[in-house]
Short mmCIF file of C-alpha atoms and ligand atoms in Angstrom, two decimals:
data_model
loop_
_atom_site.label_atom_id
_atom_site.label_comp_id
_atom_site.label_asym_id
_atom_site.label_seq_id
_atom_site.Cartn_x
_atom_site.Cartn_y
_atom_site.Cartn_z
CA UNK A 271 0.00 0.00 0.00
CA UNK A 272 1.23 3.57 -0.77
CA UNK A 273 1.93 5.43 2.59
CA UNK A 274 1.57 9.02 3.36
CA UNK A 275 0.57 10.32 -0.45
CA UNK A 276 -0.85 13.61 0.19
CA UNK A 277 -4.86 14.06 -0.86
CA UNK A 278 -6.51 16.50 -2.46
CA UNK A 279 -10.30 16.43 -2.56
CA UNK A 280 -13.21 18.62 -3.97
CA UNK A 281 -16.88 18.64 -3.15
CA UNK A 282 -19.66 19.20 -4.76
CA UNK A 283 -23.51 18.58 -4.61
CA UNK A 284 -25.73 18.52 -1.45
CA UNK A 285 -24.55 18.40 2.66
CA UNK A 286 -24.81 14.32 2.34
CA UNK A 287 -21.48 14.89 0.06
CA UNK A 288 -20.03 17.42 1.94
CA UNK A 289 -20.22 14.86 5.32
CA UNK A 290 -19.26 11.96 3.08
CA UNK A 291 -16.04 14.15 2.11
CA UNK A 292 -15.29 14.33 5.72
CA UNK A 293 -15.73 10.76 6.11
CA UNK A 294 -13.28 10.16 3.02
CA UNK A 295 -10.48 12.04 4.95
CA UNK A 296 -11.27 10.32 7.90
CA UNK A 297 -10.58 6.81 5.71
CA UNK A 298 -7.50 8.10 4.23
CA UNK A 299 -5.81 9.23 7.24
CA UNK A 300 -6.45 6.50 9.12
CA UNK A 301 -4.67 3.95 6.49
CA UNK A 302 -1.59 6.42 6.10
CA UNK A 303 -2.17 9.42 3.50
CA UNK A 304 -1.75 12.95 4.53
CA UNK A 305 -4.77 15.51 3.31
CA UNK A 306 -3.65 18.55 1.18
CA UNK A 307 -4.99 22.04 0.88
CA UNK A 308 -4.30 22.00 -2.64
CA UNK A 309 -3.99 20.25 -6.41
CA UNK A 310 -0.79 21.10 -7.01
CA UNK A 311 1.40 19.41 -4.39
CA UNK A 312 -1.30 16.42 -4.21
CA UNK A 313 -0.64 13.37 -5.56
CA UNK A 314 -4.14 11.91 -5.34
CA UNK A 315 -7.09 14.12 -6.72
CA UNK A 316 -10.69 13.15 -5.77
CA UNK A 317 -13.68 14.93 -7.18
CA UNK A 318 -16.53 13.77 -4.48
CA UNK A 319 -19.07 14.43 -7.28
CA UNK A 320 -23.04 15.78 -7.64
CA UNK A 321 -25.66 14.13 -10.29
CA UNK A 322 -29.21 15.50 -9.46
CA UNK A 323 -29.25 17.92 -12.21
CA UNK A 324 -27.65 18.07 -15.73
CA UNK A 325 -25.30 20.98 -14.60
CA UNK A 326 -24.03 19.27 -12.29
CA UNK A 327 -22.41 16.63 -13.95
CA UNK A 328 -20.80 19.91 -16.48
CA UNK A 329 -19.24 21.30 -14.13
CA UNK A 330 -17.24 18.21 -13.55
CA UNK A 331 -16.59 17.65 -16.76
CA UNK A 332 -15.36 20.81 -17.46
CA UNK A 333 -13.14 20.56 -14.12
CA UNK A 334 -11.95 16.95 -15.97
CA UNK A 335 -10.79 19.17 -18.94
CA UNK A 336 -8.47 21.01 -16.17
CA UNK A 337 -7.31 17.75 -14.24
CA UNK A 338 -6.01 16.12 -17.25
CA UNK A 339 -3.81 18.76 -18.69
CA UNK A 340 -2.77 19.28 -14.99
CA UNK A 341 -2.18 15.54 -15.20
CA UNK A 342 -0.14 15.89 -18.62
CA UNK A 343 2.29 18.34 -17.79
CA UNK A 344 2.91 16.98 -14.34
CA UNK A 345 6.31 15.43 -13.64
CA UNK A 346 5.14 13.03 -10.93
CA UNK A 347 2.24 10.61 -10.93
CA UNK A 348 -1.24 11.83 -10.10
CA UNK A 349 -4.02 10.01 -9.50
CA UNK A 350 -7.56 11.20 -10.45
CA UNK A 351 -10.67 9.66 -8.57
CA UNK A 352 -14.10 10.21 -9.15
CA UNK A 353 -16.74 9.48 -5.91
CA UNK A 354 -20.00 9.94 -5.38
CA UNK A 355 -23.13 10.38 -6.72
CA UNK A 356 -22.06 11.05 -10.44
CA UNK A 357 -19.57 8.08 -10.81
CA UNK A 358 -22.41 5.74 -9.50
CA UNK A 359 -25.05 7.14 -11.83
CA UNK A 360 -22.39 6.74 -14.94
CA UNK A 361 -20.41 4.28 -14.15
CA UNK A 362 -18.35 2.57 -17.20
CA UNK A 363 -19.16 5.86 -19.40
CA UNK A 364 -17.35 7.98 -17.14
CA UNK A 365 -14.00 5.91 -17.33
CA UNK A 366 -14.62 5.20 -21.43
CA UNK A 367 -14.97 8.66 -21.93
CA UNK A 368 -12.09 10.16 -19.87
CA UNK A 369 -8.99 8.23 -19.73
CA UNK A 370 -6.83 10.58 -17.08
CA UNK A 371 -9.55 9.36 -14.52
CA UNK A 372 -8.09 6.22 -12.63
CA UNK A 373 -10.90 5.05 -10.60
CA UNK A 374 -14.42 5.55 -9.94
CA UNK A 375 -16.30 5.04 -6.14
CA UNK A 376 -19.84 5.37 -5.35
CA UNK A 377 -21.31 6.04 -2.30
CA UNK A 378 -21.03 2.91 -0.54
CA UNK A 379 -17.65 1.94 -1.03
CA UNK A 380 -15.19 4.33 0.53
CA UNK A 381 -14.18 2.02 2.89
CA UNK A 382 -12.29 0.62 -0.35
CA UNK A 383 -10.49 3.99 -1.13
CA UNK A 384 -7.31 2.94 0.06
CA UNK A 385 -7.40 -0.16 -2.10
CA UNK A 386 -8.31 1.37 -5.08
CA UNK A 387 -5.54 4.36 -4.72
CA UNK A 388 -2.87 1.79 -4.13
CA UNK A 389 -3.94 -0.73 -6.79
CA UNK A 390 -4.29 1.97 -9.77
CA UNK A 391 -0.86 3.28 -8.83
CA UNK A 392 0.49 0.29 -9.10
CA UNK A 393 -1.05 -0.92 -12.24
CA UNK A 394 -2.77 1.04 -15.33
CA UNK A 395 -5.64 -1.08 -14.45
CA UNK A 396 -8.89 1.34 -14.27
CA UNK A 397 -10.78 0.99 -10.77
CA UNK A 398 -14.32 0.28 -10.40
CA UNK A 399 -15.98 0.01 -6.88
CA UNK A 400 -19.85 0.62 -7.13
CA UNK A 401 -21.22 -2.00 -5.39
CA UNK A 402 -24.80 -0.06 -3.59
CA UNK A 403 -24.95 -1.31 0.38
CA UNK A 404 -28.02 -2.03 2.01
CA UNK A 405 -26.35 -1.75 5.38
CA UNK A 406 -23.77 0.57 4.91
CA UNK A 407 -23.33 3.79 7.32
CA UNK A 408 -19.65 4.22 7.90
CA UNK A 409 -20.43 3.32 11.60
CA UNK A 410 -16.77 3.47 13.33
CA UNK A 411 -15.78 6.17 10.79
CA UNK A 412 -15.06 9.53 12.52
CA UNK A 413 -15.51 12.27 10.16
CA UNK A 414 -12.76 14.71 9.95
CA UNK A 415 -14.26 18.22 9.96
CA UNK A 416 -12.87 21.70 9.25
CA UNK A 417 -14.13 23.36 12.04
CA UNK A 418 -17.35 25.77 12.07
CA UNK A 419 -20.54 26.64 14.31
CA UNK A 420 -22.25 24.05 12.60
CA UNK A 421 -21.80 20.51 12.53
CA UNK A 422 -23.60 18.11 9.96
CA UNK A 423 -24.72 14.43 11.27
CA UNK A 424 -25.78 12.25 8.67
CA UNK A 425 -28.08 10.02 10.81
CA UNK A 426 -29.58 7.50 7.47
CA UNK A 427 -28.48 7.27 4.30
CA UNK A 428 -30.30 6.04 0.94
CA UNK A 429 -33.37 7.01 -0.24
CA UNK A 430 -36.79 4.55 -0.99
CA UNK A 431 -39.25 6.66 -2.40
CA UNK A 432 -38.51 6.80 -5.89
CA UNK A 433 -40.01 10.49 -6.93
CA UNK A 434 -39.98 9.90 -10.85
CA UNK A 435 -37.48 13.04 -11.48
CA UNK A 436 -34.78 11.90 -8.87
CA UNK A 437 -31.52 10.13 -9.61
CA UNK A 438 -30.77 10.02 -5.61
CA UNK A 439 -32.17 6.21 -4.91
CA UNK A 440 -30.01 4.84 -7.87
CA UNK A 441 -26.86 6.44 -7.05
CA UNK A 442 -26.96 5.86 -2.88
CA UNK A 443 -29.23 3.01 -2.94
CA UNK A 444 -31.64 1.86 -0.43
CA UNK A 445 -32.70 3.32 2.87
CA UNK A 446 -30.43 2.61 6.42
CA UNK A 447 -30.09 4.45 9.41
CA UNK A 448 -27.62 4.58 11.69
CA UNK A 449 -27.27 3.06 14.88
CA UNK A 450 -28.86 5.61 17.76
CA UNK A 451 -25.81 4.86 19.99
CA UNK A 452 -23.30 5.91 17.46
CA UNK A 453 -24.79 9.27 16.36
CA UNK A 454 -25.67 10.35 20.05
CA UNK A 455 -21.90 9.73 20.96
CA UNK A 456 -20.89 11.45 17.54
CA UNK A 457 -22.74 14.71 18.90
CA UNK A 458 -22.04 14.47 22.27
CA UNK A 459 -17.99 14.61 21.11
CA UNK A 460 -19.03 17.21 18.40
CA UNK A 461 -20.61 19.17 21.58
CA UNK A 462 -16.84 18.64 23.62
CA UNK A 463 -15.03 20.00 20.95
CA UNK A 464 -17.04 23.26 20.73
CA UNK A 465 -19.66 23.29 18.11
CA UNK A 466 -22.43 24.62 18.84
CA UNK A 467 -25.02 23.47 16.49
CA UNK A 468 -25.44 19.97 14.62
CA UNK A 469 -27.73 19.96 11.37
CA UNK A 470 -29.17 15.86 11.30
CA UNK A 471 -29.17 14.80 7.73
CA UNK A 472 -30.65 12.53 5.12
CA UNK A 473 -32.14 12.16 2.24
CA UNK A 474 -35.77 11.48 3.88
CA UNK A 475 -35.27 12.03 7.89
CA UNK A 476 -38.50 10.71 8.65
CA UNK A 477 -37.89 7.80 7.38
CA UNK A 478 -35.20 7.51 10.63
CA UNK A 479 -35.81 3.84 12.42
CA UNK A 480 -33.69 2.21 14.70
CA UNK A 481 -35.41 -0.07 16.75
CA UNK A 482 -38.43 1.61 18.73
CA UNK A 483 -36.30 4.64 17.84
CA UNK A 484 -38.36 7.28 15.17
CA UNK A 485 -36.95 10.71 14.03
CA UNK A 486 -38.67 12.80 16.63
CA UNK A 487 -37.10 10.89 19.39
CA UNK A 488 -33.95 10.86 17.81
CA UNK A 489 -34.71 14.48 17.26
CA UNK A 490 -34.99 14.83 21.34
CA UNK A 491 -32.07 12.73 22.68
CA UNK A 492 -29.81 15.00 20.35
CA UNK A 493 -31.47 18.50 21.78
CA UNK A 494 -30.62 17.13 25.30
CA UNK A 495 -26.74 16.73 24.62
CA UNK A 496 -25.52 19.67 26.90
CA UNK A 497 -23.65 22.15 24.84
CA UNK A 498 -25.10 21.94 22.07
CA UNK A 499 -27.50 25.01 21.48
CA UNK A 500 -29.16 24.32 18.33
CA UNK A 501 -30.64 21.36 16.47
CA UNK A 502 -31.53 21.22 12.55
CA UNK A 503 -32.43 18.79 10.47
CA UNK A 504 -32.95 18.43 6.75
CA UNK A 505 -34.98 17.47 4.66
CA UNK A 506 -38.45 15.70 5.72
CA UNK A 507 -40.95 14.57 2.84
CA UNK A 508 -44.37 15.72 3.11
CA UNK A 509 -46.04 12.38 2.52
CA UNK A 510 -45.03 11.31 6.35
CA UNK A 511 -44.04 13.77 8.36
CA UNK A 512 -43.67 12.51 11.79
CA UNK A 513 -46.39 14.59 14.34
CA UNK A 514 -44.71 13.63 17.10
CA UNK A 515 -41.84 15.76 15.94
CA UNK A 516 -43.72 19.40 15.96
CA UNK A 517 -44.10 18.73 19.72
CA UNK A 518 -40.52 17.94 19.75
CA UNK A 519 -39.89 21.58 18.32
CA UNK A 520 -42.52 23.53 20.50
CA UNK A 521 -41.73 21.82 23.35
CA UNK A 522 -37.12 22.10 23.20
CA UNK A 523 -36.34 25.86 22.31
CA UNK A 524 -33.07 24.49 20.99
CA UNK A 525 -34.39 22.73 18.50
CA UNK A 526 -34.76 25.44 15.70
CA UNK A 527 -38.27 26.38 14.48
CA UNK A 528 -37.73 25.94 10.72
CA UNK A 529 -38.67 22.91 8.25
CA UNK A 530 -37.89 22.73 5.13
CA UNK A 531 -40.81 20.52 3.26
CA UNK A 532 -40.16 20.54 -0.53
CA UNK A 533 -43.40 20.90 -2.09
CA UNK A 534 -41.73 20.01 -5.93
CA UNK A 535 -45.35 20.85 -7.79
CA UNK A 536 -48.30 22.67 -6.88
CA UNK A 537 -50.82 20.96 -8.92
CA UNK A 538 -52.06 17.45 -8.32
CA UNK A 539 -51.88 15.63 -11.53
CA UNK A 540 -47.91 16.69 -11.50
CA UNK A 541 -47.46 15.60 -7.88
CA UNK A 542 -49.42 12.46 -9.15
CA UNK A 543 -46.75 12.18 -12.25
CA UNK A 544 -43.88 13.43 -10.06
CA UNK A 545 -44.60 10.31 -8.02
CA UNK A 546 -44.86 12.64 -4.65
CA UNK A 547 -47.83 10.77 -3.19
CA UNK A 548 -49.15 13.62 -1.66
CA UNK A 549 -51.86 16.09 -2.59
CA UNK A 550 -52.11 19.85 -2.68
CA UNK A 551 -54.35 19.28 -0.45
CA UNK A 552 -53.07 17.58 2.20
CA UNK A 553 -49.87 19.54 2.43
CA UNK A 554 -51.34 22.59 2.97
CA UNK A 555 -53.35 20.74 5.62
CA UNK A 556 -49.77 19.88 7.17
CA UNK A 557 -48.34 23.28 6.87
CA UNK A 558 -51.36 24.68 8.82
CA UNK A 559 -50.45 21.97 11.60
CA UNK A 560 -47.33 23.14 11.43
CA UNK A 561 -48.00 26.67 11.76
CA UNK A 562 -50.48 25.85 14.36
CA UNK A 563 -48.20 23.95 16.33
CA UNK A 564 -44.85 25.96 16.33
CA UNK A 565 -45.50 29.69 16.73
CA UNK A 566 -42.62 31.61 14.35
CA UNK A 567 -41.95 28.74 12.38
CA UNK A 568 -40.41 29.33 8.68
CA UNK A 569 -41.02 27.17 6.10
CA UNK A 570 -39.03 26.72 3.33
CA UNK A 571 -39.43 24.72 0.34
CA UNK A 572 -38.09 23.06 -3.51
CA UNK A 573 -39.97 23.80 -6.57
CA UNK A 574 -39.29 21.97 -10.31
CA UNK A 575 -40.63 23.88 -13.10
CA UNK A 576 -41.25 22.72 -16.12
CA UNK A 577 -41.64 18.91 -15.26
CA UNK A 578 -43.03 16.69 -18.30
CA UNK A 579 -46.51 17.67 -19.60
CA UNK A 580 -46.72 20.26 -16.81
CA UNK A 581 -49.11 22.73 -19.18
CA UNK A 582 -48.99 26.76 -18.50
CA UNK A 583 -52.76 26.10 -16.50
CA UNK A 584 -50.26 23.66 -13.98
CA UNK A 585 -47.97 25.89 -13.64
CA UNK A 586 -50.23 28.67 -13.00
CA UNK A 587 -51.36 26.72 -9.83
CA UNK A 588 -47.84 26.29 -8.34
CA UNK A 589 -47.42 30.01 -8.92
CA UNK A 590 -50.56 30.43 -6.80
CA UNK A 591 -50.01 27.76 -4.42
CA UNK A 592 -46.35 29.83 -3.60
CA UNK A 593 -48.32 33.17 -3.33
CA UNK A 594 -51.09 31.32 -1.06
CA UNK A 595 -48.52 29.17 1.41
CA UNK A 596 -45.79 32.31 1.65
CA UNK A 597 -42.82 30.46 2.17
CA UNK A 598 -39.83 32.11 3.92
CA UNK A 599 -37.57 30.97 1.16
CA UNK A 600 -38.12 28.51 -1.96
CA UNK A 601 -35.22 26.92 -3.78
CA UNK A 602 -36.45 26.55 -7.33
CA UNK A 603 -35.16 24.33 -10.15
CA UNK A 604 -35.62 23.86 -13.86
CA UNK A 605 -36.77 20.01 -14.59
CA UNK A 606 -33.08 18.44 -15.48
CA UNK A 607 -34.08 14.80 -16.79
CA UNK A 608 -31.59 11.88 -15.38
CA UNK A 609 -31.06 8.91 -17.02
CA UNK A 610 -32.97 5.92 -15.49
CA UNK A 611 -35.69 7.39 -13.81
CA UNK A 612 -38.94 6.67 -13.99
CA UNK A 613 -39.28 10.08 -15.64
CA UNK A 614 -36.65 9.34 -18.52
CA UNK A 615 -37.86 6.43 -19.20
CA UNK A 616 -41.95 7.02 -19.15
CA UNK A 617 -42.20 10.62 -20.27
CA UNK A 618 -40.69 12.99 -22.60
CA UNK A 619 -38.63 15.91 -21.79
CA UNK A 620 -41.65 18.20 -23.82
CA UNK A 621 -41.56 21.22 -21.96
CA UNK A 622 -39.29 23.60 -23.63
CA UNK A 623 -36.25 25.89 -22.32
CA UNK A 624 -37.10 29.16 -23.21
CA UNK A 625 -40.97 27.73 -21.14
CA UNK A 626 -39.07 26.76 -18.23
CA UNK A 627 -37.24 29.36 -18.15
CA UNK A 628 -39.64 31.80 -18.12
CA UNK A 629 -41.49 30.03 -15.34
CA UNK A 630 -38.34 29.90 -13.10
CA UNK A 631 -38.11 33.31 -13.69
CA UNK A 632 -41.69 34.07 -12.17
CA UNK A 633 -41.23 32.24 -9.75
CA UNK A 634 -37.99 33.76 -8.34
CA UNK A 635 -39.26 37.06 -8.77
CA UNK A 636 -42.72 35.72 -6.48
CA UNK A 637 -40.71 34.60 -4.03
CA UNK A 638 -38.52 37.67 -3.83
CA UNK A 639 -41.17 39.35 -3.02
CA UNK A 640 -42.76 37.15 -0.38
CA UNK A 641 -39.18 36.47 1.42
CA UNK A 642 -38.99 40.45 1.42
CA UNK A 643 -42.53 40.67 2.89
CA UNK A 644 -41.48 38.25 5.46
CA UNK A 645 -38.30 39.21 6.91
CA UNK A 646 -39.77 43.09 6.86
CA UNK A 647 -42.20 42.00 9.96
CA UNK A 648 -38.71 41.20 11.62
CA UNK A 649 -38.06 44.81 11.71
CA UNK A 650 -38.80 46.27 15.40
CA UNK A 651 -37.97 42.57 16.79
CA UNK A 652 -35.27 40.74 18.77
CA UNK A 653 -33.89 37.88 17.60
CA UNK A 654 -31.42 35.15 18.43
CA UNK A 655 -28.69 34.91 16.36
CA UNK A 656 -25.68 32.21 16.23
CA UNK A 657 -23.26 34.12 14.85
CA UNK A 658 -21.35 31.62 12.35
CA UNK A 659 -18.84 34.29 10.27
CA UNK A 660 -17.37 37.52 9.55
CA UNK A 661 -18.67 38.77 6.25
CA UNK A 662 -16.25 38.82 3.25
CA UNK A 663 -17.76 42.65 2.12
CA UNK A 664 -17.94 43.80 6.17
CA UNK A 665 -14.97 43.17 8.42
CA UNK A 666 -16.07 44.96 11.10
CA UNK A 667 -19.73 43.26 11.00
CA UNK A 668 -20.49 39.47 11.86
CA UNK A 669 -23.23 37.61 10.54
CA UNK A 670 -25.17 34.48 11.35
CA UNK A 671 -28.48 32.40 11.16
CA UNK A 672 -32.04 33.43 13.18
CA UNK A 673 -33.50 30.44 14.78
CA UNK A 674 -35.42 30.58 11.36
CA UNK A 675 -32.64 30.44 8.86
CA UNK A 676 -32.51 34.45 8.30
CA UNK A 677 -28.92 35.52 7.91
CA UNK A 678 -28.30 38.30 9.78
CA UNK A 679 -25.91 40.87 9.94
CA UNK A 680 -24.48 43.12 12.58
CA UNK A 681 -21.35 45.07 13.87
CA UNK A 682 -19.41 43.23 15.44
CA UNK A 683 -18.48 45.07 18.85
CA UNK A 684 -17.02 42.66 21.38
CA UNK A 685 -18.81 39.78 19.94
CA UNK A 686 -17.44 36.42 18.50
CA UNK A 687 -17.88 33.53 15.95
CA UNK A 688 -20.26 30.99 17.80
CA UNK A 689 -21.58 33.52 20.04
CA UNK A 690 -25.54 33.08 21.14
CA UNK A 691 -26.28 37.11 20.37
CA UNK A 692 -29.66 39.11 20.99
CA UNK A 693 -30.01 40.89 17.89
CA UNK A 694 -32.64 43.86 17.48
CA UNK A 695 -33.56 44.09 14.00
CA UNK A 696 -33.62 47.77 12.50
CA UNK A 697 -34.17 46.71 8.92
CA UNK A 698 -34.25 44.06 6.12
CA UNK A 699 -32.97 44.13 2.73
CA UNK A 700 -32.87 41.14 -0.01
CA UNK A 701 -32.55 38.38 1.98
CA UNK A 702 -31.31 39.08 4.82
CA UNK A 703 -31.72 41.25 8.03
CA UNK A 704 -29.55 44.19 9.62
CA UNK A 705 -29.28 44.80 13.30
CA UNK A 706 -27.93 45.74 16.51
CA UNK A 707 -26.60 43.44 19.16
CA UNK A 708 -28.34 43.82 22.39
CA UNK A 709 -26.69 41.25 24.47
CA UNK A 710 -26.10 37.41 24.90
CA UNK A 711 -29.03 35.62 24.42
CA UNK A 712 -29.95 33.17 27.16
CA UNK A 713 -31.40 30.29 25.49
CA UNK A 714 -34.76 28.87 27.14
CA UNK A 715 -37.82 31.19 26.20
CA UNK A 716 -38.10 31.06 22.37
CA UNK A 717 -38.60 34.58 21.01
CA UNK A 718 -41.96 34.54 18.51
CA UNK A 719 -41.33 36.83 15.78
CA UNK A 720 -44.05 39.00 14.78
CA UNK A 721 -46.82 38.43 11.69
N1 5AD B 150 -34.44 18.07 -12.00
C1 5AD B 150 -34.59 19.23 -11.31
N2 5AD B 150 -34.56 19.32 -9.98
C2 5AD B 150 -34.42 18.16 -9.29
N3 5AD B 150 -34.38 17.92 -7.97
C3 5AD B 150 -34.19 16.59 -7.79
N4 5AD B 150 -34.11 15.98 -8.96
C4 5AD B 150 -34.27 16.93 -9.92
C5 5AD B 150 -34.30 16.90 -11.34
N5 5AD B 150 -34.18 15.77 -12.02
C6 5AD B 150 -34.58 18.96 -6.95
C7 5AD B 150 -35.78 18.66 -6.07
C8 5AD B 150 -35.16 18.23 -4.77
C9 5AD B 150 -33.89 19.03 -4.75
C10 5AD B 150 -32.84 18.52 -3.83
O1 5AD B 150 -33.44 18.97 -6.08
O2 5AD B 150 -36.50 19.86 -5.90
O3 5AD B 150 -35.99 18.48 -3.65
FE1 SF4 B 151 -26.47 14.89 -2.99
FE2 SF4 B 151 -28.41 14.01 -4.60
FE3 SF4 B 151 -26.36 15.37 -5.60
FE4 SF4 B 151 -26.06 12.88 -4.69
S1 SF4 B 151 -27.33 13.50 -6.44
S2 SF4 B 151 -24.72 14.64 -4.28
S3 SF4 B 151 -27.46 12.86 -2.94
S4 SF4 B 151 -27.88 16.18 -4.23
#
């Protein structure tokens, strides 16, 4: 086995990849390689790679185009491995296409990483480890983190319910969560070494079962660790959202009062197509819970425009849907068809670009508008803010998140990075909010914003 090469590794795509990075490094260290800042003194390259949307998988090909010139004119051997999501969902027409990549890994096989760097520096034989795990969760594997506020715990992995657009369940597989014991001692260490909030992740969190364990509960063992003063968690699907868990929220004020519940389509015969197994109806019955439940709760969502068949009439109803909900903040995408879904291989790709474009572009500008609306009636209030950074364009400011996912800025005073800070809000632009610090916070009586 090559010892002590130094590593080099890139991430792109969703928070699952960004914790799987930090589980790579965690691999690699422990069998002998050293982790570089940068390409050029690295003698392994990794792209940990993104598929869920057509420009995704450009960018990495354009970022291929770079590594193999790098590669050419290189005196010493480099090694160029693709992970994640993309080299799963390609597989042998990733390596056919682009000979300066040595190996591909999906998901569920970094635990072979080590292997597969030795073995294609040794021979010019291509590696190939894509095998999908139904078991799989790195348990034992400490993830090496940069350091932050924030702290992401991937607590399942794998996703089951086959929405017809998404390329997620055939590039990470099948549905596992992680042992209970293992993520509660993961926080309660991440809560030692000084972070201050952990953000649980997966691909469907309600779907979270270990034993009699559910999400919520997990939820509340994980907002009891002392030290740690906030708990996220991303992203549950509307079909089952666990009740039990709104209690959880009203009832721990460390546990932050924001979902986000991607809606996707906002007219039944698309949710029907999309595969959501939800209605318009019935979601907007569970955002009213919601609401009901968790006074000053934001709700944030995912939109796709421009799905197959969706006419301008089904469109229209998503746009009104949006402007009837008013969510805090909506991430909207253009319909990006992925090879081997249900979608791709049922329905045809028929609306067109300039169409979705222009719905996008309504959309954004609706949202805008609402997300302006909403953070204005935080004007006049005090909120908690964690402060997480110094902004690039203010160095005399620091900014951080609102309990509901604002950013906010401030000056900076005798304040710090992971600092609980009272924050009275004197106005609101774009999105985000502009204030004054008024003191530390002390965390036990959640503040209800107004509106
Ligand atoms: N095209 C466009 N957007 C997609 N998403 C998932 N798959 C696709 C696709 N094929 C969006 C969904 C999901 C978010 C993570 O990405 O809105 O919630
Ligand atoms: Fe994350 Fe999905 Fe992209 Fe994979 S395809 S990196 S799971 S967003």
């Amino acid at each position: 086995m090559a010892e002590g090469l130094s590593v080099y590794i890139e991430t792109y795509g969703c928070q699952m990849n960004e914790y799987d990075t930090d589980l790579v490094k965690s691999i690699l260290v422990e069998s002998g390689q050293r982790l570089s800042e940068s390409e050029h003194d690295a003698r392994v390259i990794l792209l940990n790679t993104c598929a869920i949307r057509e420009n995704a998988h450009s960018k990495i090909y354009a970022r291929l185009q770079q590594l193999k010139a790098l590669k050419a004119k290189s005196s010493h051997q480099i090694t160029v491995g693709i992970l994640g999501c993309m080299a799963q969902n390609l597989r042998n027409d990733l390596l056919d296409t682009h000979d300066e990549i040595d190996f591909i890994a999906g998901p569920d096989t970094y635990r072979e990483l080590p292997g597969l760097i030795a073995r294609s520096r040794e021979t010019s034989d291509k590696g190939l480890a894509l095998r999908l795990s139904r078991s799989e969760t790195y348990s034992g594997v400490d993830p090496i983190r940069s350091g932050g506020v924030n702290a992401w715990v991937a607590v399942m992995r794998g996703c089951d319910n086959m929405c017809s657009f998404c390329v997620v369940p055939y590039t990470r597989g099948r549905e596992r969560s992680r042992d209970r014991k293992g993520i509660l001692a993961e926080v309660e260490s991440l809560a030692e070494v000084g972070f201050k909030q952990v953000t649980l992740l997966g691909q469907n969190v309600n779907s979270y079962e270990f034993g009699p364990f559910g999400f919520a509960q997990l939820v509340r063992v994980v907002a009891d660790v002392p030290g740690i003063e906030r708990v996220r968690f991303t992203s549950p699907h509307p079909k089952d959202f666990p009740e039990p868990l709104l209690d959880v929220i009203a009832g721990h004020p460390n546990v932050c009062n924001h979902i986000h519940l991607p809606l996707q389509a906002g007219n039944n015969r698309v949710l029907e197509l999309m595969k959501r197994t939800y209605t318009i109806e019935s979601f907007r019955e569970l955002v009213e819970r919601i609401r009901g439940t968790i006074p000053g709760v934001a709700i944030s969502t995912d939109i796709i425009v421009g799905f197959p068949t969706e006419t301008d009439a089904e469109f229209e109803d998503t746009f009104r849907e949006m402007e009837e909900i008013r969510f805090d903040f909506a991430f909207i995408f253009k319909y990006s068809e992925r090879k081997g879904t249900y979608a791709a291989r049922k329905l045809s790709d028929d609306v067109p670009p300039e169409k979705k474009t222009e719905r996008i572009v309504h959309l954004i500008e609706l949202q805008k508008r609402i997300t302006g609306e909403i953070n204005q009636q935080y004007v006049g209030e005090t909120v908690e803010v964690l402060v997480e950074e110094t902004p690039k364009k203010d160095p005399g400011a620091l900014s951080g998140r609102t309990e509901t996912f604002k950013n906010t800025v401030f000056p900076k005073e005798n304040f710090t990075i992971g600092d609980l800070v009272d924050v009275s809000i004197e106005r609101s632009r774009g999105s985000a909010l502009f204030g004054r610090a008024v003191g530390y916070a002390t965390q036990g009586e959640r503040k209800v914003r107004a509106g």
